[in-house]
Amino acid sequence: HLFPYVYKFFDIGPLVGMPVPGTGTAVWWERMLDGTMFGIPQLGMKDVRTGELMENNQLEPDHKVPLEAKAATEGRDLQLEKAVEVLSEK
């Protein structure tokens, strides 16, 4: 979530894909005796414009393009195709 947020914040280019769930909390991972792991939140990142924590604040792409299983089995990446289309227009 933080990478596309910064990309959009600095207006590097349009975002293509699907909404990104609001994450952005650094987590300390601990392994239990049985091998399972659990995370302890350590640090929350804030939106520099609003001051809100980024956790639970979804990031919307400029061009929403879902991944489709049928296209993927045909060797096509619809998000990549749309990104090339969008960049070709500039």
PDB file of N, CA and C in Angstrom:
ATOM      1  N   HIS A   1       0.817  -1.188   0.000  1.00  0.00           N
ATOM      2  CA  HIS A   1       0.000   0.000   0.000  1.00  0.00           C
ATOM      3  C   HIS A   1       0.865   1.257   0.000  1.00  0.00           C
ATOM      4  N   LEU A   2       1.990   1.224   0.656  1.00  0.00           N
ATOM      5  CA  LEU A   2       2.810   2.429   0.756  1.00  0.00           C
ATOM      6  C   LEU A   2       3.464   2.801  -0.578  1.00  0.00           C
ATOM      7  N   PHE A   3       3.891   1.804  -1.355  1.00  0.00           N
ATOM      8  CA  PHE A   3       4.522   2.114  -2.641  1.00  0.00           C
ATOM      9  C   PHE A   3       3.550   2.825  -3.586  1.00  0.00           C
ATOM     10  N   PRO A   4       2.353   2.275  -3.848  1.00  0.00           N
ATOM     11  CA  PRO A   4       1.446   3.012  -4.740  1.00  0.00           C
ATOM     12  C   PRO A   4       0.980   4.343  -4.143  1.00  0.00           C
ATOM     13  N   TYR A   5       0.897   4.438  -2.820  1.00  0.00           N
ATOM     14  CA  TYR A   5       0.531   5.711  -2.186  1.00  0.00           C
ATOM     15  C   TYR A   5       1.556   6.789  -2.546  1.00  0.00           C
ATOM     16  N   VAL A   6       2.832   6.479  -2.389  1.00  0.00           N
ATOM     17  CA  VAL A   6       3.891   7.454  -2.686  1.00  0.00           C
ATOM     18  C   VAL A   6       3.901   7.777  -4.180  1.00  0.00           C
ATOM     19  N   TYR A   7       3.699   6.771  -5.016  1.00  0.00           N
ATOM     20  CA  TYR A   7       3.638   6.955  -6.469  1.00  0.00           C
ATOM     21  C   TYR A   7       2.551   7.965  -6.820  1.00  0.00           C
ATOM     22  N   LYS A   8       1.383   7.812  -6.197  1.00  0.00           N
ATOM     23  CA  LYS A   8       0.266   8.720  -6.468  1.00  0.00           C
ATOM     24  C   LYS A   8       0.504  10.091  -5.820  1.00  0.00           C
ATOM     25  N   PHE A   9       1.040  10.109  -4.598  1.00  0.00           N
ATOM     26  CA  PHE A   9       1.291  11.360  -3.878  1.00  0.00           C
ATOM     27  C   PHE A   9       2.200  12.285  -4.686  1.00  0.00           C
ATOM     28  N   PHE A  10       3.267  11.740  -5.280  1.00  0.00           N
ATOM     29  CA  PHE A  10       4.200  12.550  -6.057  1.00  0.00           C
ATOM     30  C   PHE A  10       3.781  12.673  -7.525  1.00  0.00           C
ATOM     31  N   ASP A  11       2.601  12.177  -7.869  1.00  0.00           N
ATOM     32  CA  ASP A  11       2.044  12.282  -9.217  1.00  0.00           C
ATOM     33  C   ASP A  11       3.047  11.790 -10.263  1.00  0.00           C
ATOM     34  N   ILE A  12       3.637  10.627  -9.986  1.00  0.00           N
ATOM     35  CA  ILE A  12       4.612  10.035 -10.902  1.00  0.00           C
ATOM     36  C   ILE A  12       3.913   9.515 -12.153  1.00  0.00           C
ATOM     37  N   GLY A  13       2.716   9.040 -11.985  1.00  0.00           N
ATOM     38  CA  GLY A  13       1.945   8.534 -13.108  1.00  0.00           C
ATOM     39  C   GLY A  13       0.652   7.941 -12.602  1.00  0.00           C
ATOM     40  N   PRO A  14      -0.214   7.529 -13.519  1.00  0.00           N
ATOM     41  CA  PRO A  14      -1.495   6.964 -13.102  1.00  0.00           C
ATOM     42  C   PRO A  14      -1.320   5.556 -12.521  1.00  0.00           C
ATOM     43  N   LEU A  15      -2.200   5.221 -11.588  1.00  0.00           N
ATOM     44  CA  LEU A  15      -2.224   3.875 -11.024  1.00  0.00           C
ATOM     45  C   LEU A  15      -3.231   3.035 -11.800  1.00  0.00           C
ATOM     46  N   VAL A  16      -2.818   1.846 -12.184  1.00  0.00           N
ATOM     47  CA  VAL A  16      -3.670   0.913 -12.911  1.00  0.00           C
ATOM     48  C   VAL A  16      -3.732  -0.372 -12.110  1.00  0.00           C
ATOM     49  N   GLY A  17      -4.923  -0.879 -11.900  1.00  0.00           N
ATOM     50  CA  GLY A  17      -5.074  -2.138 -11.179  1.00  0.00           C
ATOM     51  C   GLY A  17      -6.355  -2.132 -10.380  1.00  0.00           C
ATOM     52  N   MET A  18      -6.286  -2.714  -9.207  1.00  0.00           N
ATOM     53  CA  MET A  18      -7.441  -2.786  -8.318  1.00  0.00           C
ATOM     54  C   MET A  18      -7.138  -2.011  -7.038  1.00  0.00           C
ATOM     55  N   PRO A  19      -8.181  -1.666  -6.276  1.00  0.00           N
ATOM     56  CA  PRO A  19      -7.953  -0.958  -5.023  1.00  0.00           C
ATOM     57  C   PRO A  19      -6.968  -1.721  -4.135  1.00  0.00           C
ATOM     58  N   VAL A  20      -6.148  -0.964  -3.420  1.00  0.00           N
ATOM     59  CA  VAL A  20      -5.152  -1.556  -2.529  1.00  0.00           C
ATOM     60  C   VAL A  20      -5.669  -1.414  -1.100  1.00  0.00           C
ATOM     61  N   PRO A  21      -5.819  -2.548  -0.389  1.00  0.00           N
ATOM     62  CA  PRO A  21      -6.291  -2.459   0.992  1.00  0.00           C
ATOM     63  C   PRO A  21      -5.385  -1.569   1.823  1.00  0.00           C
ATOM     64  N   GLY A  22      -5.966  -0.843   2.725  1.00  0.00           N
ATOM     65  CA  GLY A  22      -5.205   0.075   3.560  1.00  0.00           C
ATOM     66  C   GLY A  22      -4.327  -0.643   4.561  1.00  0.00           C
ATOM     67  N   THR A  23      -3.073  -0.754   4.217  1.00  0.00           N
ATOM     68  CA  THR A  23      -2.088  -1.292   5.143  1.00  0.00           C
ATOM     69  C   THR A  23      -1.025  -0.219   5.312  1.00  0.00           C
ATOM     70  N   GLY A  24      -0.070  -0.455   6.090  1.00  0.00           N
ATOM     71  CA  GLY A  24       0.965   0.550   6.287  1.00  0.00           C
ATOM     72  C   GLY A  24       1.424   0.558   7.727  1.00  0.00           C
ATOM     73  N   THR A  25       1.315  -0.581   8.365  1.00  0.00           N
ATOM     74  CA  THR A  25       1.770  -0.708   9.740  1.00  0.00           C
ATOM     75  C   THR A  25       2.953  -1.653   9.761  1.00  0.00           C
ATOM     76  N   ALA A  26       4.064  -1.195  10.319  1.00  0.00           N
ATOM     77  CA  ALA A  26       5.222  -2.070  10.482  1.00  0.00           C
ATOM     78  C   ALA A  26       4.898  -3.074  11.597  1.00  0.00           C
ATOM     79  N   VAL A  27       5.214  -4.326  11.356  1.00  0.00           N
ATOM     80  CA  VAL A  27       4.862  -5.395  12.293  1.00  0.00           C
ATOM     81  C   VAL A  27       6.121  -6.161  12.690  1.00  0.00           C
ATOM     82  N   TRP A  28       6.213  -6.463  13.955  1.00  0.00           N
ATOM     83  CA  TRP A  28       7.283  -7.321  14.491  1.00  0.00           C
ATOM     84  C   TRP A  28       6.706  -8.724  14.561  1.00  0.00           C
ATOM     85  N   TRP A  29       7.321  -9.660  13.817  1.00  0.00           N
ATOM     86  CA  TRP A  29       6.819 -11.031  13.777  1.00  0.00           C
ATOM     87  C   TRP A  29       7.539 -11.899  14.796  1.00  0.00           C
ATOM     88  N   GLU A  30       6.771 -12.668  15.533  1.00  0.00           N
ATOM     89  CA  GLU A  30       7.303 -13.594  16.527  1.00  0.00           C
ATOM     90  C   GLU A  30       6.865 -15.012  16.181  1.00  0.00           C
ATOM     91  N   ARG A  31       7.784 -15.956  16.324  1.00  0.00           N
ATOM     92  CA  ARG A  31       7.479 -17.369  16.072  1.00  0.00           C
ATOM     93  C   ARG A  31       7.161 -18.051  17.405  1.00  0.00           C
ATOM     94  N   MET A  32       6.054 -18.767  17.424  1.00  0.00           N
ATOM     95  CA  MET A  32       5.643 -19.503  18.616  1.00  0.00           C
ATOM     96  C   MET A  32       6.411 -20.831  18.687  1.00  0.00           C
ATOM     97  N   LEU A  33       6.331 -21.512  19.811  1.00  0.00           N
ATOM     98  CA  LEU A  33       7.011 -22.796  19.980  1.00  0.00           C
ATOM     99  C   LEU A  33       6.532 -23.836  18.969  1.00  0.00           C
ATOM    100  N   ASP A  34       5.269 -23.766  18.562  1.00  0.00           N
ATOM    101  CA  ASP A  34       4.749 -24.740  17.596  1.00  0.00           C
ATOM    102  C   ASP A  34       5.046 -24.350  16.148  1.00  0.00           C
ATOM    103  N   GLY A  35       5.784 -23.253  15.935  1.00  0.00           N
ATOM    104  CA  GLY A  35       6.167 -22.834  14.589  1.00  0.00           C
ATOM    105  C   GLY A  35       5.257 -21.789  13.962  1.00  0.00           C
ATOM    106  N   THR A  36       4.076 -21.583  14.533  1.00  0.00           N
ATOM    107  CA  THR A  36       3.198 -20.553  13.981  1.00  0.00           C
ATOM    108  C   THR A  36       3.764 -19.181  14.321  1.00  0.00           C
ATOM    109  N   MET A  37       3.286 -18.179  13.592  1.00  0.00           N
ATOM    110  CA  MET A  37       3.782 -16.821  13.810  1.00  0.00           C
ATOM    111  C   MET A  37       2.624 -15.882  14.122  1.00  0.00           C
ATOM    112  N   PHE A  38       2.924 -14.813  14.829  1.00  0.00           N
ATOM    113  CA  PHE A  38       1.945 -13.757  15.042  1.00  0.00           C
ATOM    114  C   PHE A  38       2.670 -12.422  14.966  1.00  0.00           C
ATOM    115  N   GLY A  39       1.925 -11.381  14.586  1.00  0.00           N
ATOM    116  CA  GLY A  39       2.529 -10.068  14.419  1.00  0.00           C
ATOM    117  C   GLY A  39       2.103  -9.100  15.504  1.00  0.00           C
ATOM    118  N   ILE A  40       3.055  -8.297  15.935  1.00  0.00           N
ATOM    119  CA  ILE A  40       2.792  -7.257  16.922  1.00  0.00           C
ATOM    120  C   ILE A  40       2.980  -5.912  16.210  1.00  0.00           C
ATOM    121  N   PRO A  41       1.905  -5.128  16.058  1.00  0.00           N
ATOM    122  CA  PRO A  41       2.048  -3.821  15.400  1.00  0.00           C
ATOM    123  C   PRO A  41       3.052  -2.953  16.148  1.00  0.00           C
ATOM    124  N   GLN A  42       3.971  -2.346  15.403  1.00  0.00           N
ATOM    125  CA  GLN A  42       5.018  -1.525  16.004  1.00  0.00           C
ATOM    126  C   GLN A  42       4.898  -0.046  15.649  1.00  0.00           C
ATOM    127  N   LEU A  43       4.555   0.231  14.392  1.00  0.00           N
ATOM    128  CA  LEU A  43       4.602   1.606  13.913  1.00  0.00           C
ATOM    129  C   LEU A  43       3.559   1.792  12.824  1.00  0.00           C
ATOM    130  N   GLY A  44       2.699   2.772  12.969  1.00  0.00           N
ATOM    131  CA  GLY A  44       1.698   3.068  11.961  1.00  0.00           C
ATOM    132  C   GLY A  44       2.124   4.240  11.091  1.00  0.00           C
ATOM    133  N   MET A  45       1.935   4.105   9.783  1.00  0.00           N
ATOM    134  CA  MET A  45       2.266   5.188   8.853  1.00  0.00           C
ATOM    135  C   MET A  45       1.049   6.100   8.695  1.00  0.00           C
ATOM    136  N   LYS A  46       1.300   7.406   8.549  1.00  0.00           N
ATOM    137  CA  LYS A  46       0.212   8.370   8.408  1.00  0.00           C
ATOM    138  C   LYS A  46       0.230   9.010   7.029  1.00  0.00           C
ATOM    139  N   ASP A  47      -0.958   9.325   6.536  1.00  0.00           N
ATOM    140  CA  ASP A  47      -1.107  10.085   5.298  1.00  0.00           C
ATOM    141  C   ASP A  47      -0.622  11.503   5.596  1.00  0.00           C
ATOM    142  N   VAL A  48       0.359  11.978   4.845  1.00  0.00           N
ATOM    143  CA  VAL A  48       0.945  13.294   5.140  1.00  0.00           C
ATOM    144  C   VAL A  48      -0.026  14.443   4.879  1.00  0.00           C
ATOM    145  N   ARG A  49      -1.041  14.212   4.054  1.00  0.00           N
ATOM    146  CA  ARG A  49      -2.005  15.282   3.783  1.00  0.00           C
ATOM    147  C   ARG A  49      -3.062  15.387   4.865  1.00  0.00           C
ATOM    148  N   THR A  50      -3.564  14.232   5.335  1.00  0.00           N
ATOM    149  CA  THR A  50      -4.688  14.242   6.274  1.00  0.00           C
ATOM    150  C   THR A  50      -4.270  13.958   7.711  1.00  0.00           C
ATOM    151  N   GLY A  51      -3.103  13.359   7.902  1.00  0.00           N
ATOM    152  CA  GLY A  51      -2.665  12.976   9.237  1.00  0.00           C
ATOM    153  C   GLY A  51      -3.295  11.697   9.731  1.00  0.00           C
ATOM    154  N   GLU A  52      -4.163  11.075   8.901  1.00  0.00           N
ATOM    155  CA  GLU A  52      -4.811   9.820   9.287  1.00  0.00           C
ATOM    156  C   GLU A  52      -3.858   8.644   9.119  1.00  0.00           C
ATOM    157  N   LEU A  53      -4.031   7.649   9.988  1.00  0.00           N
ATOM    158  CA  LEU A  53      -3.276   6.414   9.804  1.00  0.00           C
ATOM    159  C   LEU A  53      -3.695   5.771   8.487  1.00  0.00           C
ATOM    160  N   MET A  54      -2.754   5.182   7.789  1.00  0.00           N
ATOM    161  CA  MET A  54      -3.049   4.590   6.483  1.00  0.00           C
ATOM    162  C   MET A  54      -3.728   3.234   6.606  1.00  0.00           C
ATOM    163  N   GLU A  55      -3.582   2.611   7.752  1.00  0.00           N
ATOM    164  CA  GLU A  55      -4.251   1.336   8.001  1.00  0.00           C
ATOM    165  C   GLU A  55      -5.754   1.518   7.831  1.00  0.00           C
ATOM    166  N   ASN A  56      -6.374   0.624   7.076  1.00  0.00           N
ATOM    167  CA  ASN A  56      -7.821   0.623   6.831  1.00  0.00           C
ATOM    168  C   ASN A  56      -8.307   1.751   5.930  1.00  0.00           C
ATOM    169  N   ASN A  57      -7.417   2.484   5.283  1.00  0.00           N
ATOM    170  CA  ASN A  57      -7.800   3.503   4.305  1.00  0.00           C
ATOM    171  C   ASN A  57      -7.365   3.024   2.925  1.00  0.00           C
ATOM    172  N   GLN A  58      -8.319   2.545   2.174  1.00  0.00           N
ATOM    173  CA  GLN A  58      -8.050   1.943   0.868  1.00  0.00           C
ATOM    174  C   GLN A  58      -7.578   2.970  -0.157  1.00  0.00           C
ATOM    175  N   LEU A  59      -6.657   2.562  -1.010  1.00  0.00           N
ATOM    176  CA  LEU A  59      -6.153   3.415  -2.090  1.00  0.00           C
ATOM    177  C   LEU A  59      -6.819   2.995  -3.397  1.00  0.00           C
ATOM    178  N   GLU A  60      -7.447   3.945  -4.052  1.00  0.00           N
ATOM    179  CA  GLU A  60      -8.150   3.665  -5.307  1.00  0.00           C
ATOM    180  C   GLU A  60      -7.241   3.966  -6.502  1.00  0.00           C
ATOM    181  N   PRO A  61      -7.197   3.059  -7.478  1.00  0.00           N
ATOM    182  CA  PRO A  61      -6.401   3.326  -8.679  1.00  0.00           C
ATOM    183  C   PRO A  61      -7.099   4.341  -9.581  1.00  0.00           C
ATOM    184  N   ASP A  62      -6.335   4.951 -10.467  1.00  0.00           N
ATOM    185  CA  ASP A  62      -6.917   5.870 -11.441  1.00  0.00           C
ATOM    186  C   ASP A  62      -7.704   5.110 -12.503  1.00  0.00           C
ATOM    187  N   HIS A  63      -7.253   3.895 -12.795  1.00  0.00           N
ATOM    188  CA  HIS A  63      -7.903   3.034 -13.796  1.00  0.00           C
ATOM    189  C   HIS A  63      -8.098   1.666 -13.159  1.00  0.00           C
ATOM    190  N   LYS A  64      -9.350   1.343 -12.811  1.00  0.00           N
ATOM    191  CA  LYS A  64      -9.647   0.070 -12.151  1.00  0.00           C
ATOM    192  C   LYS A  64      -9.740  -1.040 -13.193  1.00  0.00           C
ATOM    193  N   VAL A  65      -8.857  -2.029 -13.075  1.00  0.00           N
ATOM    194  CA  VAL A  65      -8.818  -3.155 -14.009  1.00  0.00           C
ATOM    195  C   VAL A  65      -8.656  -4.447 -13.204  1.00  0.00           C
ATOM    196  N   PRO A  66      -9.703  -5.260 -13.133  1.00  0.00           N
ATOM    197  CA  PRO A  66      -9.580  -6.515 -12.392  1.00  0.00           C
ATOM    198  C   PRO A  66      -8.739  -7.539 -13.153  1.00  0.00           C
ATOM    199  N   LEU A  67      -8.129  -8.433 -12.401  1.00  0.00           N
ATOM    200  CA  LEU A  67      -7.439  -9.567 -13.011  1.00  0.00           C
ATOM    201  C   LEU A  67      -8.500 -10.626 -13.305  1.00  0.00           C
ATOM    202  N   GLU A  68      -8.449 -11.191 -14.487  1.00  0.00           N
ATOM    203  CA  GLU A  68      -9.424 -12.211 -14.865  1.00  0.00           C
ATOM    204  C   GLU A  68      -8.696 -13.522 -15.110  1.00  0.00           C
ATOM    205  N   ALA A  69      -9.179 -14.579 -14.473  1.00  0.00           N
ATOM    206  CA  ALA A  69      -8.530 -15.885 -14.570  1.00  0.00           C
ATOM    207  C   ALA A  69      -8.454 -16.367 -16.016  1.00  0.00           C
ATOM    208  N   LYS A  70      -9.521 -16.186 -16.792  1.00  0.00           N
ATOM    209  CA  LYS A  70      -9.522 -16.655 -18.181  1.00  0.00           C
ATOM    210  C   LYS A  70      -8.426 -15.973 -18.992  1.00  0.00           C
ATOM    211  N   ALA A  71      -8.286 -14.663 -18.842  1.00  0.00           N
ATOM    212  CA  ALA A  71      -7.242 -13.939 -19.566  1.00  0.00           C
ATOM    213  C   ALA A  71      -5.861 -14.416 -19.125  1.00  0.00           C
ATOM    214  N   ALA A  72      -5.685 -14.656 -17.838  1.00  0.00           N
ATOM    215  CA  ALA A  72      -4.387 -15.120 -17.328  1.00  0.00           C
ATOM    216  C   ALA A  72      -4.027 -16.486 -17.894  1.00  0.00           C
ATOM    217  N   THR A  73      -5.010 -17.370 -18.007  1.00  0.00           N
ATOM    218  CA  THR A  73      -4.719 -18.697 -18.567  1.00  0.00           C
ATOM    219  C   THR A  73      -4.377 -18.611 -20.054  1.00  0.00           C
ATOM    220  N   GLU A  74      -4.786 -17.521 -20.685  1.00  0.00           N
ATOM    221  CA  GLU A  74      -4.452 -17.289 -22.094  1.00  0.00           C
ATOM    222  C   GLU A  74      -3.135 -16.524 -22.234  1.00  0.00           C
ATOM    223  N   GLY A  75      -2.482 -16.265 -21.097  1.00  0.00           N
ATOM    224  CA  GLY A  75      -1.200 -15.557 -21.132  1.00  0.00           C
ATOM    225  C   GLY A  75      -1.320 -14.050 -21.236  1.00  0.00           C
ATOM    226  N   ARG A  76      -2.486 -13.506 -20.901  1.00  0.00           N
ATOM    227  CA  ARG A  76      -2.699 -12.064 -20.984  1.00  0.00           C
ATOM    228  C   ARG A  76      -2.742 -11.457 -19.586  1.00  0.00           C
ATOM    229  N   ASP A  77      -2.221 -10.261 -19.446  1.00  0.00           N
ATOM    230  CA  ASP A  77      -2.280  -9.501 -18.201  1.00  0.00           C
ATOM    231  C   ASP A  77      -3.049  -8.229 -18.515  1.00  0.00           C
ATOM    232  N   LEU A  78      -4.329  -8.208 -18.140  1.00  0.00           N
ATOM    233  CA  LEU A  78      -5.189  -7.084 -18.499  1.00  0.00           C
ATOM    234  C   LEU A  78      -4.738  -5.780 -17.850  1.00  0.00           C
ATOM    235  N   GLN A  79      -4.137  -5.859 -16.660  1.00  0.00           N
ATOM    236  CA  GLN A  79      -3.647  -4.647 -16.011  1.00  0.00           C
ATOM    237  C   GLN A  79      -2.448  -4.080 -16.765  1.00  0.00           C
ATOM    238  N   LEU A  80      -1.553  -4.951 -17.183  1.00  0.00           N
ATOM    239  CA  LEU A  80      -0.393  -4.499 -17.958  1.00  0.00           C
ATOM    240  C   LEU A  80      -0.836  -3.923 -19.302  1.00  0.00           C
ATOM    241  N   GLU A  81      -1.795  -4.568 -19.954  1.00  0.00           N
ATOM    242  CA  GLU A  81      -2.312  -4.061 -21.226  1.00  0.00           C
ATOM    243  C   GLU A  81      -2.900  -2.660 -21.050  1.00  0.00           C
ATOM    244  N   LYS A  82      -3.669  -2.455 -19.975  1.00  0.00           N
ATOM    245  CA  LYS A  82      -4.263  -1.138 -19.724  1.00  0.00           C
ATOM    246  C   LYS A  82      -3.182  -0.108 -19.407  1.00  0.00           C
ATOM    247  N   ALA A  83      -2.156  -0.506 -18.651  1.00  0.00           N
ATOM    248  CA  ALA A  83      -1.075   0.423 -18.321  1.00  0.00           C
ATOM    249  C   ALA A  83      -0.362   0.883 -19.583  1.00  0.00           C
ATOM    250  N   VAL A  84      -0.112  -0.036 -20.510  1.00  0.00           N
ATOM    251  CA  VAL A  84       0.540   0.326 -21.779  1.00  0.00           C
ATOM    252  C   VAL A  84      -0.371   1.275 -22.563  1.00  0.00           C
ATOM    253  N   GLU A  85      -1.666   0.992 -22.577  1.00  0.00           N
ATOM    254  CA  GLU A  85      -2.627   1.858 -23.273  1.00  0.00           C
ATOM    255  C   GLU A  85      -2.614   3.264 -22.675  1.00  0.00           C
ATOM    256  N   VAL A  86      -2.672   3.358 -21.355  1.00  0.00           N
ATOM    257  CA  VAL A  86      -2.705   4.659 -20.676  1.00  0.00           C
ATOM    258  C   VAL A  86      -1.427   5.428 -20.938  1.00  0.00           C
ATOM    259  N   LEU A  87      -0.282   4.772 -20.840  1.00  0.00           N
ATOM    260  CA  LEU A  87       0.993   5.454 -21.056  1.00  0.00           C
ATOM    261  C   LEU A  87       1.191   5.851 -22.523  1.00  0.00           C
ATOM    262  N   SER A  88       0.601   5.081 -23.437  1.00  0.00           N
ATOM    263  CA  SER A  88       0.700   5.416 -24.864  1.00  0.00           C
ATOM    264  C   SER A  88      -0.078   6.678 -25.212  1.00  0.00           C
ATOM    265  N   GLU A  89      -1.070   7.018 -24.405  1.00  0.00           N
ATOM    266  CA  GLU A  89      -1.875   8.210 -24.643  1.00  0.00           C
ATOM    267  C   GLU A  89      -1.154   9.487 -24.240  1.00  0.00           C
ATOM    268  N   LYS A  90      -0.119   9.386 -23.425  1.00  0.00           N
ATOM    269  CA  LYS A  90       0.582  10.579 -22.921  1.00  0.00           C
ATOM    270  C   LYS A  90       1.587  11.080 -23.920  1.00  0.00           C
TER     271      LYS A  90
END
